[in-house]
C-alpha atoms as an extended CHARMM CRD file, in Angstrom:
* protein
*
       148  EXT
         1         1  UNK       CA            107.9290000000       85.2730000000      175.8900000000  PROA      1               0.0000000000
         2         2  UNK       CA            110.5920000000       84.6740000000      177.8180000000  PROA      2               0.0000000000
         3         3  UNK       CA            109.8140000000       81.5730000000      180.8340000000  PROA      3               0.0000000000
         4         4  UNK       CA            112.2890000000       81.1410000000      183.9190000000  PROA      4               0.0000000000
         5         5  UNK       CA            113.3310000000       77.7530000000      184.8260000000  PROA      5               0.0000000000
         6         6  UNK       CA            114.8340000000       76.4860000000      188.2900000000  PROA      6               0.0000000000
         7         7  UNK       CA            116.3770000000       73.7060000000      189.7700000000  PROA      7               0.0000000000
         8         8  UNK       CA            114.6430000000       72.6080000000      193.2860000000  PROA      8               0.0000000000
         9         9  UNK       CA            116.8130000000       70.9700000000      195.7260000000  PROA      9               0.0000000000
        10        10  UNK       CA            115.2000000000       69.4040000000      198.0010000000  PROA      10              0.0000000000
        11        11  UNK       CA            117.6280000000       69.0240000000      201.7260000000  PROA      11              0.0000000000
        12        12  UNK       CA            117.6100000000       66.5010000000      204.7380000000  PROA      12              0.0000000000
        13        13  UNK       CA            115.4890000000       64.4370000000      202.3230000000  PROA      13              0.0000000000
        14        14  UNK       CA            115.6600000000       60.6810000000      203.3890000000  PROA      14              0.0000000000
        15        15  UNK       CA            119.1190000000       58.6600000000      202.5600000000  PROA      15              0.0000000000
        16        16  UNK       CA            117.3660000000       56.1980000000      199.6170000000  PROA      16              0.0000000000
        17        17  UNK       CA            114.1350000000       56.9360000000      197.8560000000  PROA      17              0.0000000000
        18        18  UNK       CA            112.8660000000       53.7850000000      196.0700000000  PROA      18              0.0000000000
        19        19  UNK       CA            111.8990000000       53.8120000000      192.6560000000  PROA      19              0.0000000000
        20        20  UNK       CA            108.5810000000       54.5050000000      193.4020000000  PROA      20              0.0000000000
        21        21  UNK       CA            109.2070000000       57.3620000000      196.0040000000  PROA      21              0.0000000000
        22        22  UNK       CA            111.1740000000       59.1830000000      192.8740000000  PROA      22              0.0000000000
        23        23  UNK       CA            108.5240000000       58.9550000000      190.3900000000  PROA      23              0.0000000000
        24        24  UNK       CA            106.1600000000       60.1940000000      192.9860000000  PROA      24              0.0000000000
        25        25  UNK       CA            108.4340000000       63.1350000000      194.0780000000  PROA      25              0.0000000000
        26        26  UNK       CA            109.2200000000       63.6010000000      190.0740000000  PROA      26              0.0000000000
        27        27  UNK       CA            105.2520000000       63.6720000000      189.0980000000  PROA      27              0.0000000000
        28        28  UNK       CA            104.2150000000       65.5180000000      191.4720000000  PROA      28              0.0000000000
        29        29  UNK       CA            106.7110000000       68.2530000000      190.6930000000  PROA      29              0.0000000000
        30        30  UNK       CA            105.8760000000       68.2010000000      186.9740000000  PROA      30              0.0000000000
        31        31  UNK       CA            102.6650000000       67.6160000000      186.2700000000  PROA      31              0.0000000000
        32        32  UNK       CA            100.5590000000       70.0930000000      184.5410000000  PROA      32              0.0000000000
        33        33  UNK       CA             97.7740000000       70.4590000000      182.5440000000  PROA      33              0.0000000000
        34        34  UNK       CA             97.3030000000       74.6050000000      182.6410000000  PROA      34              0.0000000000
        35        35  UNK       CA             99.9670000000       76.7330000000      183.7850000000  PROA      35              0.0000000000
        36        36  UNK       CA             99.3610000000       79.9180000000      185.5620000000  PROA      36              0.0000000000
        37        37  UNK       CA            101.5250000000       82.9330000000      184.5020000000  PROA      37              0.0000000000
        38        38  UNK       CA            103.0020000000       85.1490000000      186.5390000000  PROA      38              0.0000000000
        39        39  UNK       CA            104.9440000000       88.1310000000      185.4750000000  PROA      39              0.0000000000
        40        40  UNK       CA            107.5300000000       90.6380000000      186.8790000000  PROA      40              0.0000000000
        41        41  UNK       CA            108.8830000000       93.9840000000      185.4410000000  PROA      41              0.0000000000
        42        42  UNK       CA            112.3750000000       93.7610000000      185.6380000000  PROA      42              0.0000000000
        43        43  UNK       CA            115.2720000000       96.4730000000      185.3670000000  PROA      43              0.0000000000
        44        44  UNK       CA            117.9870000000       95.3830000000      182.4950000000  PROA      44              0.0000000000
        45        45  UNK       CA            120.6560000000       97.8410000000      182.0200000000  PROA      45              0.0000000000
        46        46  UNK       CA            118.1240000000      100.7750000000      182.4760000000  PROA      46              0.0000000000
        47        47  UNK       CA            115.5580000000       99.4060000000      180.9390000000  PROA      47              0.0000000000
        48        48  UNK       CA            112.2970000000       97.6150000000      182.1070000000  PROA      48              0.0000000000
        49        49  UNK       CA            110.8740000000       93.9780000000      180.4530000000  PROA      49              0.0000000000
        50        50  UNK       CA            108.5770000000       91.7830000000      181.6260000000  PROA      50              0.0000000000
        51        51  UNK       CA            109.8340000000       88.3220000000      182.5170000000  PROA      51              0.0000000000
        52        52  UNK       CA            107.5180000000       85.3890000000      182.6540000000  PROA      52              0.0000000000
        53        53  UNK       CA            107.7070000000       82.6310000000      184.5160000000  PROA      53              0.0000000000
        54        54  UNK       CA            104.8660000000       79.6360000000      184.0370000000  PROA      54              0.0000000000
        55        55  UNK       CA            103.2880000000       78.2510000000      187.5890000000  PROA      55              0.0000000000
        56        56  UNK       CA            101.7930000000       74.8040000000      186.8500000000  PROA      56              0.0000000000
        57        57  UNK       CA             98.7680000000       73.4670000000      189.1300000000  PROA      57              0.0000000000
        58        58  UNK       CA             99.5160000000       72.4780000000      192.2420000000  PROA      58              0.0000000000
        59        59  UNK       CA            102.6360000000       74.1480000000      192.5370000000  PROA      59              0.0000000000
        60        60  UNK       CA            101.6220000000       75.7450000000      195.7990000000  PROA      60              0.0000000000
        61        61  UNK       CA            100.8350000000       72.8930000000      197.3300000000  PROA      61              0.0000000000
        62        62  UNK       CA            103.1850000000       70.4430000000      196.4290000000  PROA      62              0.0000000000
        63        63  UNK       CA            105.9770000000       73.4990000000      198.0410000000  PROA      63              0.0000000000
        64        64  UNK       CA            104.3020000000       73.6620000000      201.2120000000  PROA      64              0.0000000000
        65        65  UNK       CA            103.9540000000       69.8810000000      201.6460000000  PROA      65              0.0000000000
        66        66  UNK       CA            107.7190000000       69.4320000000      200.5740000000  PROA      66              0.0000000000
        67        67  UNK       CA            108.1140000000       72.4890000000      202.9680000000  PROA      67              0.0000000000
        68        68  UNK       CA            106.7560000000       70.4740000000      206.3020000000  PROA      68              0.0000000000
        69        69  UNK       CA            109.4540000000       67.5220000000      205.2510000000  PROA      69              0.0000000000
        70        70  UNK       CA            112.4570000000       69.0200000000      203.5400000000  PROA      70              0.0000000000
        71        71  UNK       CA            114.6620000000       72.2070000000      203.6870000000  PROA      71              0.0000000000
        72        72  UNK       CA            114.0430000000       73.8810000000      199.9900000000  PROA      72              0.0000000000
        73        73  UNK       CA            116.2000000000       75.6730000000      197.9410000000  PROA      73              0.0000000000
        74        74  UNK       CA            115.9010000000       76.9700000000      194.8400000000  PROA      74              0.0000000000
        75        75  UNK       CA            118.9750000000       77.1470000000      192.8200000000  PROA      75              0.0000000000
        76        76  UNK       CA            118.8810000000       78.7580000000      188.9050000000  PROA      76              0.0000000000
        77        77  UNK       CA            121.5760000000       79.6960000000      186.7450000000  PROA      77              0.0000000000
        78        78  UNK       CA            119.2800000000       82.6040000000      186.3660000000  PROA      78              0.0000000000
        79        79  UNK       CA            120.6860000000       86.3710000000      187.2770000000  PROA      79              0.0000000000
        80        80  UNK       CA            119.4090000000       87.0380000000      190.8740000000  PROA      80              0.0000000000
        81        81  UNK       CA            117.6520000000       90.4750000000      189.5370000000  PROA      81              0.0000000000
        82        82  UNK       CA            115.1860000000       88.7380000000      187.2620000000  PROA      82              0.0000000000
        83        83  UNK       CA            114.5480000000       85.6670000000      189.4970000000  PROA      83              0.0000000000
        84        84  UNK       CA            114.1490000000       87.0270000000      192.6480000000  PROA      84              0.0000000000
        85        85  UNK       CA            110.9370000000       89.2650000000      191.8510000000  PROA      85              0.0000000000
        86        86  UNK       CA            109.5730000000       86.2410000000      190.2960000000  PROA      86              0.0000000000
        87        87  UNK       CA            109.8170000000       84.0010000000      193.2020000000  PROA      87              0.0000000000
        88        88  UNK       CA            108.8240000000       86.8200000000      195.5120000000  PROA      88              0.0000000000
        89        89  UNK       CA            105.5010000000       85.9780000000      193.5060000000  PROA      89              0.0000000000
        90        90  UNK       CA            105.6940000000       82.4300000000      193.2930000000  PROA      90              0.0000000000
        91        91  UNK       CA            106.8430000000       81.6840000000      196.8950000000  PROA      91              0.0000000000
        92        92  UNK       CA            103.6520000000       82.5160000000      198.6200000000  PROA      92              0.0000000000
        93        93  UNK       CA            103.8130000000       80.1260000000      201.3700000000  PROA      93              0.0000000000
        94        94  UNK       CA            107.1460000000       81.5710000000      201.7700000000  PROA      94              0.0000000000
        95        95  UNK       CA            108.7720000000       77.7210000000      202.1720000000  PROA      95              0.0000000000
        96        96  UNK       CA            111.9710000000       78.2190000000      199.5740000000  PROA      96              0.0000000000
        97        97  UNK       CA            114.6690000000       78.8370000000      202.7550000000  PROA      97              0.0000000000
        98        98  UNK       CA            117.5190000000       79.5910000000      200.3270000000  PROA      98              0.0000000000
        99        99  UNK       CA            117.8380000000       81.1870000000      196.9220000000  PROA      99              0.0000000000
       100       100  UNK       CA            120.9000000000       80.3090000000      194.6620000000  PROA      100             0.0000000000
       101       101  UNK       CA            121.8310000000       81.8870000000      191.5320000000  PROA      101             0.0000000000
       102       102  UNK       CA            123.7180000000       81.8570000000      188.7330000000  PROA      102             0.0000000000
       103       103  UNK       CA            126.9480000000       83.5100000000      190.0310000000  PROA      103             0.0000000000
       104       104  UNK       CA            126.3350000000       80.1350000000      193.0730000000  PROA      104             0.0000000000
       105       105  UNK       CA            127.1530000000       77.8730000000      189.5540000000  PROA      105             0.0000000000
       106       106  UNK       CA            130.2180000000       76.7490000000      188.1500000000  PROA      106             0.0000000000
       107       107  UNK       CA            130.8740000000       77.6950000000      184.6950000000  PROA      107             0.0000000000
       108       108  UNK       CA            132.7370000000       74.0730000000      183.1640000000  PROA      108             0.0000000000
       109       109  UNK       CA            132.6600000000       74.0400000000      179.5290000000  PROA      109             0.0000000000
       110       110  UNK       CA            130.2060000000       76.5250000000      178.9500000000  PROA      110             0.0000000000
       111       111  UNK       CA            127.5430000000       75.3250000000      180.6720000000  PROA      111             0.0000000000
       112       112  UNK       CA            126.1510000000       76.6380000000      184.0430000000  PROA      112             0.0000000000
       113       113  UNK       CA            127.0110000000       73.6050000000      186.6810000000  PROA      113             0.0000000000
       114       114  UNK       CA            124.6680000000       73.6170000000      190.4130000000  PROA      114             0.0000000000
       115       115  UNK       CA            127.7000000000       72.2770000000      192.2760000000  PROA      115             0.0000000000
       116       116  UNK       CA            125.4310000000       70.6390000000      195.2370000000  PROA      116             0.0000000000
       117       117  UNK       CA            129.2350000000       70.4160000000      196.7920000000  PROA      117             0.0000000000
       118       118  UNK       CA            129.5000000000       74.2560000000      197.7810000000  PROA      118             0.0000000000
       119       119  UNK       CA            125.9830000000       74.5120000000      199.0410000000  PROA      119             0.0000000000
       120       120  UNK       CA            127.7140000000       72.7570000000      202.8900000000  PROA      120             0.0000000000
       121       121  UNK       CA            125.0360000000       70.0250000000      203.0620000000  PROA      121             0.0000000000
       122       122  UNK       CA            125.3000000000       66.6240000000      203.7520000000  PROA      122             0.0000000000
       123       123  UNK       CA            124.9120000000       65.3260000000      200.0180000000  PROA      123             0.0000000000
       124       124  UNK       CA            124.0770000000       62.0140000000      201.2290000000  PROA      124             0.0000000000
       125       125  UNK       CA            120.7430000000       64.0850000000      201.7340000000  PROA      125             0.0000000000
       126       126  UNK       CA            120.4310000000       66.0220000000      199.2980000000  PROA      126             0.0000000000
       127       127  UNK       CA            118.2980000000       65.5810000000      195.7580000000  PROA      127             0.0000000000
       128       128  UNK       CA            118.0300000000       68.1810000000      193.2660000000  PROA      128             0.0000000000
       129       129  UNK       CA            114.6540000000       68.3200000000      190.9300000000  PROA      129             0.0000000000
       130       130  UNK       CA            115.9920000000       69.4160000000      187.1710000000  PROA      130             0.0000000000
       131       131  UNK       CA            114.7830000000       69.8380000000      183.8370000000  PROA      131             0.0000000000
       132       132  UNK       CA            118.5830000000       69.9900000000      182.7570000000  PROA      132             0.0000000000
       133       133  UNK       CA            120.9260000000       67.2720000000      182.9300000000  PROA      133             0.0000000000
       134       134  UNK       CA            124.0850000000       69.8090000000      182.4740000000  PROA      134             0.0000000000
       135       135  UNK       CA            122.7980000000       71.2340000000      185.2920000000  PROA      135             0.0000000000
       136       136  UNK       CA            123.6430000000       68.4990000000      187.7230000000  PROA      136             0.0000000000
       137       137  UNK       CA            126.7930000000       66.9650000000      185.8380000000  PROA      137             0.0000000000
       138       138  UNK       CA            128.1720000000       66.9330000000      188.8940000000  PROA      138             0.0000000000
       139       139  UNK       CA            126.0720000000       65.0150000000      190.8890000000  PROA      139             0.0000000000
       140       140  UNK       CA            124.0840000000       62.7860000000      188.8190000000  PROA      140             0.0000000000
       141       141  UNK       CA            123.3200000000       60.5220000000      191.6100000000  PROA      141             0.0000000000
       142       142  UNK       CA            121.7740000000       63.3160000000      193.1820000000  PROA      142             0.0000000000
       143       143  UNK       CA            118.9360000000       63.4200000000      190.6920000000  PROA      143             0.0000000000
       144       144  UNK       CA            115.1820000000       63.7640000000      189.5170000000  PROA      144             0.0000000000
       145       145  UNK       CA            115.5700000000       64.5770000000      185.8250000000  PROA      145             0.0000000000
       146       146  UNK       CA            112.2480000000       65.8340000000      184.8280000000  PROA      146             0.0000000000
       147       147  UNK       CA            110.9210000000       67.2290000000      181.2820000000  PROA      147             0.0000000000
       148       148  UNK       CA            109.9440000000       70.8420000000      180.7060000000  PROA      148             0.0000000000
């Protein structure tokens, strides 16, 4: 089955994070033991499949905790058609302010870039949660690498 994958940013976030702030921030974003799975029919060229996206525990909370401190955005290299039902369902605290997608990415050598530059933030407070490190090639400094 299919699973969608996106990139968090996280906005107005504070200027450093020690190391210790990061690995909290990074394990609390990825740690799972069960995921819950949520699917969405979705409408390909005329014709309906079921996308899947895996919702690990705690997922709910940790978004509306990082909600009360940070602006969210979720930014995938995913087409907005297939990822939009799906975070209609995971988003149920409705905290993710902005939704990105993959035409919001820069194509450089093959790859699908999240330029943090044309999002109009303040980089300087800005992090972006990944399992990809193509994905932020661009702003490396900017990152929470984290496994899938």
């Amino acid at each position: 089955r299919p699973v969608m994958r996106f990139g968090i940013v996280f906005l107005a976030c504070p200027l450093k994070l020690s190391e210790d702030q990061r690995r909290a921030l990074m394990l609390t974003a990825i740690r799972a033991h069960q995921a819950e799975v949520h699917q969405a029919p979705v409408e390909i060229e005329g014709v309906y499949h079921h996308v899947y996206v895996a919702k690990r525990p705690g997922c709910d909370m940790f978004l509306e905790r990082m909600g009360k401190l940070y602006e969210i955005v979720v930014f995938t290299a995913s087409l907005a058609k297939y990822a939009n039902p799906l975070l209609d369902q995971l988003d149920v605290s409705k905290v993710i302010t902005t939704r990105l997608f993959r035409e919001a990415c820069v194509l450089y050598q093959g790859k699908y870039v999240k330029d943090l530059a044309l999002m109009g933030r303040d980089l300087r407070h800005t992090i972006i949660v990944d399992n990809s490190p193509c994905s932020y090639l661009f702003h490396p400094e900017n990152a929470i690498g984290c496994e899938r």
